[in-house]
């Protein structure tokens, strides 16, 4: 086998959901957009259903349809993009709950699917999705008369607890929903950690389930092992890879591993990233290629069959930092060529 193996620990996934759920007194949904942040939607979602998740969130209706096929008719599926033109049949047939973003979407939904469940998304300052205060004011009575199942908004700076934006958005959300007798949701992973006043009736964690920051106490969910295709010995002065950026300063053993930037191992992480086997560090040597990368294995006592990029020694957030990005981007960029192997659950 020559592709990398991505091992997904479903017990850790479930433990992370339980831990986030235990931090609040309200319902905890699970955000599984983008193929469950790259880990594989059907298996992740089914494990979460068995753990007791009753509400899921996806970005678009197509993801909701795939999720419905995986988990059956019972759990609620909220769609953040709302009710887009052309989505009506899918929303109806798959029992999806659009989170309505605009007056146009509200009218489309009430006309096309009267009586079908929906939620309302409010913009409290992020200026990404949702109705602005004036828009909401104009349609509020009509919307409430149609019995939305949820009113939600999203925090722009929840991963920075001290940011003044958090309290400002909380205050705006309170003001926009004052006196409204509908379940409310403001918090994703970061919002849960901000404390109880951010929790309302439903929280919507994503990244924390998958082991990423800002949930620092999360259990690691993914392990990534890359098989060794070839090894060779370099004499002092020889170089490795495109641009000759690695030069051997001693007799050096180099392993060439299957997987490269086309599999989400972005080039920018190269200079600071290390692979491991049994805890022994093997630094990336030279530039990461499209389908391969090289590591310095001089210090290993034996020829390895594979080296580990993600696991206990190096987390998703570690390699994200090496690449100047965030764990979310690393996870969702994990390539389709990996063999996904599930344990636990
Ligand atoms: C992605 C997303 C979430 C989940 O956010 P995390 O930071 O991954 O917990 C929740 N709500 C909305 C609207 C989102 O877009």
Short mmCIF file of C-alpha atoms in Angstrom, two decimals, residues 234 239-248 254-255 266-273 275 283-289 292-296:
data_model
loop_
_atom_site.label_atom_id
_atom_site.label_comp_id
_atom_site.label_asym_id
_atom_site.label_seq_id
_atom_site.Cartn_x
_atom_site.Cartn_y
_atom_site.Cartn_z
CA UNK A 234 23.82 10.68 1.07
CA UNK A 239 21.37 17.78 -1.53
CA UNK A 240 17.70 16.75 -1.42
CA UNK A 241 14.66 17.80 -3.44
CA UNK A 242 13.60 20.78 -5.55
CA UNK A 243 15.81 23.82 -5.20
CA UNK A 244 18.51 21.90 -3.27
CA UNK A 245 17.30 23.42 -0.02
CA UNK A 246 18.65 20.55 2.14
CA UNK A 247 22.35 19.79 2.22
CA UNK A 248 23.78 16.78 4.10
CA UNK A 254 17.03 9.98 3.70
CA UNK A 255 13.58 8.37 3.42
CA UNK A 266 1.33 22.18 2.53
CA UNK A 267 4.82 23.27 1.47
CA UNK A 268 5.01 26.09 3.99
CA UNK A 269 5.14 23.64 6.92
CA UNK A 270 8.31 21.95 5.59
CA UNK A 271 11.12 23.84 7.32
CA UNK A 272 9.69 23.39 10.82
CA UNK A 273 8.00 20.02 10.54
CA UNK A 275 8.08 13.14 11.37
CA UNK A 283 12.93 16.28 10.31
CA UNK A 284 11.54 17.01 6.87
CA UNK A 285 14.53 17.29 4.50
CA UNK A 286 14.17 19.72 1.60
CA UNK A 287 11.01 20.96 -0.04
CA UNK A 288 7.73 19.09 0.13
CA UNK A 289 6.76 17.88 -3.36
CA UNK A 292 6.19 12.94 -1.82
CA UNK A 293 8.36 14.39 0.87
CA UNK A 294 11.70 13.42 2.33
CA UNK A 295 12.80 13.02 5.93
CA UNK A 296 16.19 12.69 7.57
#
